[in-house]
Short mmCIF file of C-alpha atoms and ligand atoms in Angstrom, two decimals:
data_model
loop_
_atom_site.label_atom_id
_atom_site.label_comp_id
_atom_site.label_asym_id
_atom_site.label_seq_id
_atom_site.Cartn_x
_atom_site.Cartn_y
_atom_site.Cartn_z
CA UNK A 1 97.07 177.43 32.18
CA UNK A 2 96.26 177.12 36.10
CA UNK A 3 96.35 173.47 37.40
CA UNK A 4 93.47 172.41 39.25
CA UNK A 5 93.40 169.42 41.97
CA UNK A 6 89.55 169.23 42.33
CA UNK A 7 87.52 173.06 42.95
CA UNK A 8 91.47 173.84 44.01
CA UNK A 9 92.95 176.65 41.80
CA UNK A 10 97.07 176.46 41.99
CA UNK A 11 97.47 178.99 39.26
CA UNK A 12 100.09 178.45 36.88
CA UNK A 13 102.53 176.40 37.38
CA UNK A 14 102.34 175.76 41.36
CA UNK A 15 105.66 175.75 44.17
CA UNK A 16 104.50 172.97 46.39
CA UNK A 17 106.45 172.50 49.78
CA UNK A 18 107.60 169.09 50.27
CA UNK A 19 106.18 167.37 53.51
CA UNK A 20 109.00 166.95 55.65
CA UNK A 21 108.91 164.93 58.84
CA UNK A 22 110.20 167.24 62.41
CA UNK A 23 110.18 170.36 59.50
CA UNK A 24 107.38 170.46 57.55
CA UNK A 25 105.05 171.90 61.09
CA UNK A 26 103.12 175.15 61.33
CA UNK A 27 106.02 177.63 62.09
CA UNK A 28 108.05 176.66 59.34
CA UNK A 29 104.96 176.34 57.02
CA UNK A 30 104.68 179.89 58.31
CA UNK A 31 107.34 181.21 56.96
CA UNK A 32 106.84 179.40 53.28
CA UNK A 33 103.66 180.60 53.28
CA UNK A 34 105.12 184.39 53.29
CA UNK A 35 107.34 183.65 50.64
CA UNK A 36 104.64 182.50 48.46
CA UNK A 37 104.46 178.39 48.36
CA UNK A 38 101.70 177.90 46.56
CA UNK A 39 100.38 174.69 48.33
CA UNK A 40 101.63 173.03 51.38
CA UNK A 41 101.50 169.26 52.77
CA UNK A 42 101.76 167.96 56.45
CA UNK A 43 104.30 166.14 57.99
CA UNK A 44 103.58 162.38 57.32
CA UNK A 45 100.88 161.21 60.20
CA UNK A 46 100.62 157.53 60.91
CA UNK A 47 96.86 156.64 60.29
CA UNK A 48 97.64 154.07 63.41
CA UNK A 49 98.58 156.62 65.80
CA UNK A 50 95.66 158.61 64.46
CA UNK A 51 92.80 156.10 64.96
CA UNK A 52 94.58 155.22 68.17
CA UNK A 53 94.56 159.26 69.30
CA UNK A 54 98.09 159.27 69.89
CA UNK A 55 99.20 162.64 71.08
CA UNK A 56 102.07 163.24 68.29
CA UNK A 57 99.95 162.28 65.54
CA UNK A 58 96.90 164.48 66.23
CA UNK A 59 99.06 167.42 66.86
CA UNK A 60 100.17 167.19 63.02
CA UNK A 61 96.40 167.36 62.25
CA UNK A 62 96.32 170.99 63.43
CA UNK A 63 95.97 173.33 60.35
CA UNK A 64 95.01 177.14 60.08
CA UNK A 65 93.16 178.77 57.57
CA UNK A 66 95.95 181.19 56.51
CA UNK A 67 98.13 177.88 55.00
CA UNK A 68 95.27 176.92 52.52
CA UNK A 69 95.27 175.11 50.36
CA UNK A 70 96.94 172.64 52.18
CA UNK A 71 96.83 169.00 52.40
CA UNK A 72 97.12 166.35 55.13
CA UNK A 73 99.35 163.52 54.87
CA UNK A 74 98.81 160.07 55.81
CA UNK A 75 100.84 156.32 55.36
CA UNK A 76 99.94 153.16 56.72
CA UNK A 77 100.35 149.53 55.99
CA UNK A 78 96.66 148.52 56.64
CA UNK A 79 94.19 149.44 54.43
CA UNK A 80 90.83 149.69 56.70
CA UNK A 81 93.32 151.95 59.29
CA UNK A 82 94.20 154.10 56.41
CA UNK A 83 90.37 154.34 55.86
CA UNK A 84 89.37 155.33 59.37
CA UNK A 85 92.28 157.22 59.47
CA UNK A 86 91.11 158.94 56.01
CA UNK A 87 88.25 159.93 57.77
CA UNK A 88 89.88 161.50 61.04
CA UNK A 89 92.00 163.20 59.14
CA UNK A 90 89.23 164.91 56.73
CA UNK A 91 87.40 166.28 59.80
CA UNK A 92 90.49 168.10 60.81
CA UNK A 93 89.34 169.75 57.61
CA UNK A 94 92.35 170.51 54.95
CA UNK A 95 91.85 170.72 51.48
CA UNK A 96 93.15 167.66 50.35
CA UNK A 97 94.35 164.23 51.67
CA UNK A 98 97.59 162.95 50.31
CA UNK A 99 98.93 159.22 50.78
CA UNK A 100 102.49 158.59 51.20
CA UNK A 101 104.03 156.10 49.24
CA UNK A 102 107.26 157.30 49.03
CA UNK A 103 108.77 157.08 53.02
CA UNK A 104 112.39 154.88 52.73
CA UNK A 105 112.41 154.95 55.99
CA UNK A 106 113.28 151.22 57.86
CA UNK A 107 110.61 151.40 60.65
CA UNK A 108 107.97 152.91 57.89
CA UNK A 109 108.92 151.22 54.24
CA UNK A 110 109.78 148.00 56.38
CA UNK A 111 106.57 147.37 58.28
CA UNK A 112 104.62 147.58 54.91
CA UNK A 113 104.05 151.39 55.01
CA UNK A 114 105.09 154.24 52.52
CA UNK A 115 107.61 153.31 49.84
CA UNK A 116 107.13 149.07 50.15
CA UNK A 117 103.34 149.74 48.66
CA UNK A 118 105.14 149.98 45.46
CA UNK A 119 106.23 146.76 45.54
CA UNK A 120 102.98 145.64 45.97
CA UNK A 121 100.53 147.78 43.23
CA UNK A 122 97.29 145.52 43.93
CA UNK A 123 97.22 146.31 47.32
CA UNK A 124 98.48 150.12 46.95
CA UNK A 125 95.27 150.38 44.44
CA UNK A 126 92.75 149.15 46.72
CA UNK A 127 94.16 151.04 49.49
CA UNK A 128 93.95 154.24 47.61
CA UNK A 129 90.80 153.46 46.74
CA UNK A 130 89.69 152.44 50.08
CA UNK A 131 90.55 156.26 50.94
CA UNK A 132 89.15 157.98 47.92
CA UNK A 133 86.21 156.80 48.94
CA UNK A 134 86.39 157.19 52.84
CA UNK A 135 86.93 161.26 51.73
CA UNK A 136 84.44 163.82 50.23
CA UNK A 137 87.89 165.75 49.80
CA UNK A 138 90.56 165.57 46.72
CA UNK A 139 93.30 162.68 47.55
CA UNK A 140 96.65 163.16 45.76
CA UNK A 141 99.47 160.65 45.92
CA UNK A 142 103.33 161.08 46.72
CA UNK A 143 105.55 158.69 45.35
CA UNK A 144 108.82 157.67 44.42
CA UNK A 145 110.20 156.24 40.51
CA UNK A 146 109.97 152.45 42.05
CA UNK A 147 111.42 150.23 44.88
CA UNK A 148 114.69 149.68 43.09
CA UNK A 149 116.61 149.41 39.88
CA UNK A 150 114.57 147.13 38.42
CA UNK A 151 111.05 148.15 39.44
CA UNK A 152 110.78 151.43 38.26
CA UNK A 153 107.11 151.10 37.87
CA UNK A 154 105.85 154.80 38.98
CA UNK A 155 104.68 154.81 34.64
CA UNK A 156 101.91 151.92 35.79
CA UNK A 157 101.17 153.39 39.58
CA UNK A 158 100.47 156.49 37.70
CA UNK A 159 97.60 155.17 35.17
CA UNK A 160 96.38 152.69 38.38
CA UNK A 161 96.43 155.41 40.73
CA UNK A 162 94.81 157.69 38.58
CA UNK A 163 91.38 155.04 37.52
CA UNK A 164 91.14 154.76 41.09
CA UNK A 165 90.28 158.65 41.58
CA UNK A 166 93.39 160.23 42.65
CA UNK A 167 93.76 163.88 41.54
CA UNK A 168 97.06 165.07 41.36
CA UNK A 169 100.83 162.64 41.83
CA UNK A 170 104.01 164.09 43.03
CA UNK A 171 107.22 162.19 42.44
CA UNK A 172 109.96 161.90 43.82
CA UNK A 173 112.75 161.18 40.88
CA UNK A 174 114.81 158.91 43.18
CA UNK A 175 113.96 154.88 44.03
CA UNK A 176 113.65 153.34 47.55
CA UNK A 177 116.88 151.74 47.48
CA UNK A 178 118.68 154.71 46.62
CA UNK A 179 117.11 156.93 50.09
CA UNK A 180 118.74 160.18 49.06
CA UNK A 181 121.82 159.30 47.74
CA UNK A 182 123.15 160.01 43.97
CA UNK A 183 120.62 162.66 42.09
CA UNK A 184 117.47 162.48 41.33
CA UNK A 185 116.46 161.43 37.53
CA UNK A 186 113.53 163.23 36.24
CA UNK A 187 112.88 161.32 33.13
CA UNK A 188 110.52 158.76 34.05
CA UNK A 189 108.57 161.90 35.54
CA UNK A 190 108.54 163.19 31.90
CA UNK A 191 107.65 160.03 30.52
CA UNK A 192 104.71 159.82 32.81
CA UNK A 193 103.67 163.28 32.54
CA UNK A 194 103.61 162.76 28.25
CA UNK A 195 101.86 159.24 29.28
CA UNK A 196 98.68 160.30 27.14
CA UNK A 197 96.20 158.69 29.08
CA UNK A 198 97.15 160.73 31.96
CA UNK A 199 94.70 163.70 32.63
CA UNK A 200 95.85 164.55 36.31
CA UNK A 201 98.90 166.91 37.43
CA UNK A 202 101.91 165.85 37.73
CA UNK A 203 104.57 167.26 40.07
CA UNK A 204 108.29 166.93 40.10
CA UNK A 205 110.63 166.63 43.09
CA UNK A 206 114.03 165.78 44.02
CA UNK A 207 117.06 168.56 44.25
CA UNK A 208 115.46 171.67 43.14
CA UNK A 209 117.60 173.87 44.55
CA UNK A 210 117.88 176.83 42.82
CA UNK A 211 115.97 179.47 40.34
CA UNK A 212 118.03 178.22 37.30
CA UNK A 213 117.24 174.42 37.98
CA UNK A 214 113.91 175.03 38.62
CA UNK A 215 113.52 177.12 35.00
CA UNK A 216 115.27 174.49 33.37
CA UNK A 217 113.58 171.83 34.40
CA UNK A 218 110.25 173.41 34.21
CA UNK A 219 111.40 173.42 30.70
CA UNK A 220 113.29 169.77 30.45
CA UNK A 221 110.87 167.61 31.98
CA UNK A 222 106.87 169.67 31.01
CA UNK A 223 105.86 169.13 34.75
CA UNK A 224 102.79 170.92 35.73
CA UNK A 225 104.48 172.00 39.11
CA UNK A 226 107.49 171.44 41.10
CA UNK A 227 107.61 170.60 44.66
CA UNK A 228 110.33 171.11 47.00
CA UNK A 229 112.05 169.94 50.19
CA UNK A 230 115.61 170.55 51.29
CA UNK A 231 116.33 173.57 49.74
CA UNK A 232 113.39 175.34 51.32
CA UNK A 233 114.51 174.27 54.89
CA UNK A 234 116.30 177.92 55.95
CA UNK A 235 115.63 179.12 52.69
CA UNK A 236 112.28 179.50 52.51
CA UNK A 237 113.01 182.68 50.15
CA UNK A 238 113.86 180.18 47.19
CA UNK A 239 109.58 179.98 46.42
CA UNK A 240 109.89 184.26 46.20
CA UNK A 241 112.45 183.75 43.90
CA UNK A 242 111.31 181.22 41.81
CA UNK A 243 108.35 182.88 41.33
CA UNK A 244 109.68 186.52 40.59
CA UNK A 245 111.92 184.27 38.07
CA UNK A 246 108.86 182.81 36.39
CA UNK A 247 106.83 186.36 36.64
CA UNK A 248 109.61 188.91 35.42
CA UNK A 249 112.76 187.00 34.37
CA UNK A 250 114.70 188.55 36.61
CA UNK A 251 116.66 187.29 39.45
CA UNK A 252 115.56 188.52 43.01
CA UNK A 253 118.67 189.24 45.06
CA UNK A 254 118.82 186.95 47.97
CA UNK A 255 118.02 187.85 51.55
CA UNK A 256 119.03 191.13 53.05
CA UNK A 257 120.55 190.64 56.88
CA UNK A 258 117.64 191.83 58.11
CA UNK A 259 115.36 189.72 56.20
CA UNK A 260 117.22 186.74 57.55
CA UNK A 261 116.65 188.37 61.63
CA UNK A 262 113.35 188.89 60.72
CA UNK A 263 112.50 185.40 59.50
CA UNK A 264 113.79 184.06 62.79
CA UNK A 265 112.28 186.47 64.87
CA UNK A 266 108.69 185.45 63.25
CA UNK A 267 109.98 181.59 62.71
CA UNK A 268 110.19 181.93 66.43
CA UNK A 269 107.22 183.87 67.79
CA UNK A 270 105.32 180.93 65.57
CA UNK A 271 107.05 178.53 67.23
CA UNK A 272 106.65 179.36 70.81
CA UNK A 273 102.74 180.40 69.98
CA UNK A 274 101.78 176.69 68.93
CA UNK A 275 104.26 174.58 70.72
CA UNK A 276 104.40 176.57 73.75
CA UNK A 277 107.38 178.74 75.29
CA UNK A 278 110.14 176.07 76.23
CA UNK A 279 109.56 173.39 73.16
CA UNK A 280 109.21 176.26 71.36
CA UNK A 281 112.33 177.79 71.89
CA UNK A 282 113.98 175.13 72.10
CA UNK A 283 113.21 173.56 68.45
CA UNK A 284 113.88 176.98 67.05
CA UNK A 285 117.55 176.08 67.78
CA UNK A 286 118.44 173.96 64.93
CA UNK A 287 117.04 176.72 62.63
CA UNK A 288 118.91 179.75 63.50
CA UNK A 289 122.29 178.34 61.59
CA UNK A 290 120.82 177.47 58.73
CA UNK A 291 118.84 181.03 57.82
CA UNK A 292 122.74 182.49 58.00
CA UNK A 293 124.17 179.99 55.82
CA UNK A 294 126.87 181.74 53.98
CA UNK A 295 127.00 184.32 56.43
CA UNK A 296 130.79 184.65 57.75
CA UNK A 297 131.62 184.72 61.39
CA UNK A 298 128.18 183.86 62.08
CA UNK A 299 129.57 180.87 64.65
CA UNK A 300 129.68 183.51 67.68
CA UNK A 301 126.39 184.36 67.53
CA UNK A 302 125.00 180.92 66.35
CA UNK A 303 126.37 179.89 69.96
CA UNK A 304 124.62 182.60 71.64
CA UNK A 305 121.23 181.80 70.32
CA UNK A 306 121.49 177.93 70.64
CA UNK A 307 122.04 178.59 74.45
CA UNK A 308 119.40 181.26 75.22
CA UNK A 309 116.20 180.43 76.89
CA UNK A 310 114.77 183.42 77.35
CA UNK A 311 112.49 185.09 74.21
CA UNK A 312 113.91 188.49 75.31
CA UNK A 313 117.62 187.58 75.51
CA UNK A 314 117.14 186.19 72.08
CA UNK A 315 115.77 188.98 70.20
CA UNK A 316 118.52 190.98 71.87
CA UNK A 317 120.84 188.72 70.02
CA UNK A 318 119.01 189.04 66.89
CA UNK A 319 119.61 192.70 67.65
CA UNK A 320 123.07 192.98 68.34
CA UNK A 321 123.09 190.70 64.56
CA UNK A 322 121.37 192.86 62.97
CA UNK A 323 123.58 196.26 63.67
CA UNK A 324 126.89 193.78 63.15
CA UNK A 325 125.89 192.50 59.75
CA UNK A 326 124.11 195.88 58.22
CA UNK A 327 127.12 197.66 59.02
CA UNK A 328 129.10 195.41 57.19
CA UNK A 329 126.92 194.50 54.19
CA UNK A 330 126.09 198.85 54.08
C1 LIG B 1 113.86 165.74 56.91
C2 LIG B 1 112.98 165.16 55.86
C3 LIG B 1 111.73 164.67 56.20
C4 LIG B 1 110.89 164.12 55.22
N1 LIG B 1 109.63 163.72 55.57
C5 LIG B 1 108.75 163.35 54.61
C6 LIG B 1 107.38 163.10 54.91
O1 LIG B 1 106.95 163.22 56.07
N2 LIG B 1 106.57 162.72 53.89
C7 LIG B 1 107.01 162.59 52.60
O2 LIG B 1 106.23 162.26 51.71
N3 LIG B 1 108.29 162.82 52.29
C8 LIG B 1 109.15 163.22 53.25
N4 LIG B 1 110.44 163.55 52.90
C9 LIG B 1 110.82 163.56 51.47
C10 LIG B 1 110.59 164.95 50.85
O3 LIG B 1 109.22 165.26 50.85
C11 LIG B 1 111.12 165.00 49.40
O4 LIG B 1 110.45 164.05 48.63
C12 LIG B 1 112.61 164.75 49.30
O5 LIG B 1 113.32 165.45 50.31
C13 LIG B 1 113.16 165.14 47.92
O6 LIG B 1 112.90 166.49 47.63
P1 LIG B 1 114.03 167.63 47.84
O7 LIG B 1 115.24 167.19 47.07
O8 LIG B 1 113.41 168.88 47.30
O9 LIG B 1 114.32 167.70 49.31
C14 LIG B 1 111.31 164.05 53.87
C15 LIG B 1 112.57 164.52 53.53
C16 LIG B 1 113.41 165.07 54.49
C17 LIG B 1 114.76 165.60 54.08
#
C-alpha cells in the first residue's frame, strides 16, 4: 500500500534520505535523487538565523523542483521563532516542514533546541502545534527513542505529536545520551508503529547500511519506510539497490568504476553550479575518497584531486581514473 504524508504519494514503502548537517545540501541531494530516494529533507536550519536572515540559514532554504517531494527542516528552542520561522520557511515553498527533535548536539540539544524538547513533552506539543498551524503545508517530526535510559518516551511523543496534527514521525532508534555510539534499537519503533491508536507513518532510522538489513528490518520491525543517513554519504547507490532488492529480489551489483567517476564528475558540476567555482570545488574534496571506498591504491589519486583547483585539471584526473581502474576491473 503507498504511504501518504498529506496529498504526498511515497509509493510503497518509501527510502527517505536522512537530513544531514554540511551533507545533506543540493549537490549531494543531487546525486540521491538519481539513485532513486524517494523523499528528501534539508539540512537542519535554525528558525533564529532564519527570522534573523542570516546568510547560512537562508541558503539551506534553497530547493529545486527536480528534489520533490522534499521537506524543510527546522529546530529551535522558542516556540513563537519556530512559528515565524514556520512561516519563512513555507514560502521557500517545499512540500513539507519537518521539526527536529532529535539534534544531540551541545550548542543545539543544550540551549533548549532539538533533542532536549523531549525532555520537556508540554512544551514540544505546543510548539508543534504552534507550527502546524503557522503552515498550510504537511509538518512531520524527527525524533529520537528519548533523552536517556530512563526516558524512553518516543511511545507518548508519538500519540501527542500525532493529536496535535503532525503527519508522518521518523525515529531515530538511538537516545540523546547515547549521540551515535552503540547500535541503534528498533523495538520501541515497532512498538510505536503497532501502537493502535497511531494512524500516521512511521519511519525507521539508525544503521541501515545495507540491502539485507534494510529487507530484514523492513520485515522485523513493520515500518512504513526507512530513512537513511551515513550509509548514503558516498554511497548514494545503496537507495538503487534497495529498491531493485524490494522490486525484483535480486541484488544489483555495486558501482562500476565508471559509475563512481561519473558520480563525482556530476557531484561536482552540482557543486560548483550552486555554491560557486572555488567553494565549490573546494567542498567537493572531502567527497572524492569516500565514492572509492574499497577501491585499492586509490590514495595516489585521492591526493591529486584533494589538491586541484582547477575544474579541468580535475576531470583530467577523473580521466586518467577511469582508464587505470577499467583496465583493471576488465
Ligand atoms: C553528519 C551528520 C549530520 C546530521 N545532521 C542532522 C540534521 O541536520 N538533522 C537531523 O534531524 N539529523 C541529523 N543527523 C542525524 C541523521 O539524520 C540520522 O538520524 C542519523 O545519522 C542516524 O541515521 P544513519 O545511521 O542512517 O546515519 C546528522 C547525522 C550526521 C552523521
Amino acid at each position: 500500500m503507498a504511504v501518504k504524508i498529506g496529498n504526498i504519494d511515497l509509493g510503497e514503502f518509501p527510502l527517505l534520505l536522512a537530513p544531514m548537517e554540511d551533507v545533506s545540501d543540493p549537490p549531494f541531494r543531487f546525486v540521491c535523487k538519481q539513485n532513486g530516494v524517494d523523499m528528501m529533507y534539508t539540512e537542519f536550519i535554525s528558525s533564529e538565523g532564519l527570522i534573523r536572515d542570516a546568510a547560512k540559514s537562508r541558503q539551506k532554504l534553497d530547493i529545486f523542483e527536480y528534489e520533490r517531494p522534499i521537506g524543510i527542516q527546522i529546530f529551535g528552542s522558542d516556540i513563537n521563532t519556530m512559528r515565524e520561522a514556520t512561516e519563512i520557511a513555507s514560502q521557500a515553498g517545499p512540500d513539507l516542514i519537518d521539526i527536529n527533535y532529535g539534534c544531540p548536539v551541545k550548542n543545539v540539544a543544550c540551549r533548549g533546541a532539538g533533542a532536549s524538547l523531549l525532555q520537556d513533552i508540554d512544551k514540544m506539543t505546543a510548539m508543534t502545534k504552534a507550527v502546524v498551524d503557522a503552515t498550510h503545508l504537511p509538518v512531520t517530526v524527527k525524533t529520537r527513542l528519548g533523552w536517556d535510559d530512563n526516558t524512553k518516551n518516543v511511545y507518548e511523543v508519538a500519540e501527542r505529536l500525532q493529536d496535535v496534527g503532525i503527519q508522518a514521525l521518523s525515529i531515530h532508534g538511538r537516545t540523546r545520551a547515547q549521540l551515535y555510539k552503540g547500535q541503534a534499537d528498533w523495538h520501541l519503533i515497532r512498538e510505536v508503529k503497532q501502537n493502535p491508536r497511531i494512524r500516521i507513518p512511521i519511519f525507521g532510522n539508525g544503521d541501515v547500511d545495507s540491502v539485507e538489513k534494510a529487507a530484514a528490518w523492513r520485515m522485523e520491525y513493520e515500518v512504513d519506510g526507512i530513512m537513511i543517513g551515513r550509509a548514503s554519504i558516498g554511497y548514494p547507490w545503496i537507495f538503487r539497490e534497495i529498491k531493485h532488492f524490494f522490486h525484483t529480489g535480486e541484488y544489483l551489483p555495486g558501482p562500476t568504476i565508471a559509475e563512481r567517476v561519473a558520480i563525482c564528475r556530476t557531484h561536482l558540476k552540482q557543486s560548483v553550479e550552486w555554491k560557486g567555482e572555488k567553494t565549490g570545488i573546494f567542498e567537493m574534496r572531502r567527497h572524492y575518497a569516500n565514492y572509492f571506498k574499497g577501491i585499492p591504491h586509490f590514495k595516489e589519486y585521492r591526493m591529486k584531486l584533494v589538491s586541484l583547483a582547477d575544474i579541468a585539471d580535475i576531470h583530467a584526473v577523473l580521466d586518467e581514473i577511469s582508464e587505470q581502474f577499467e583496465l583493471e576491473e576488465a
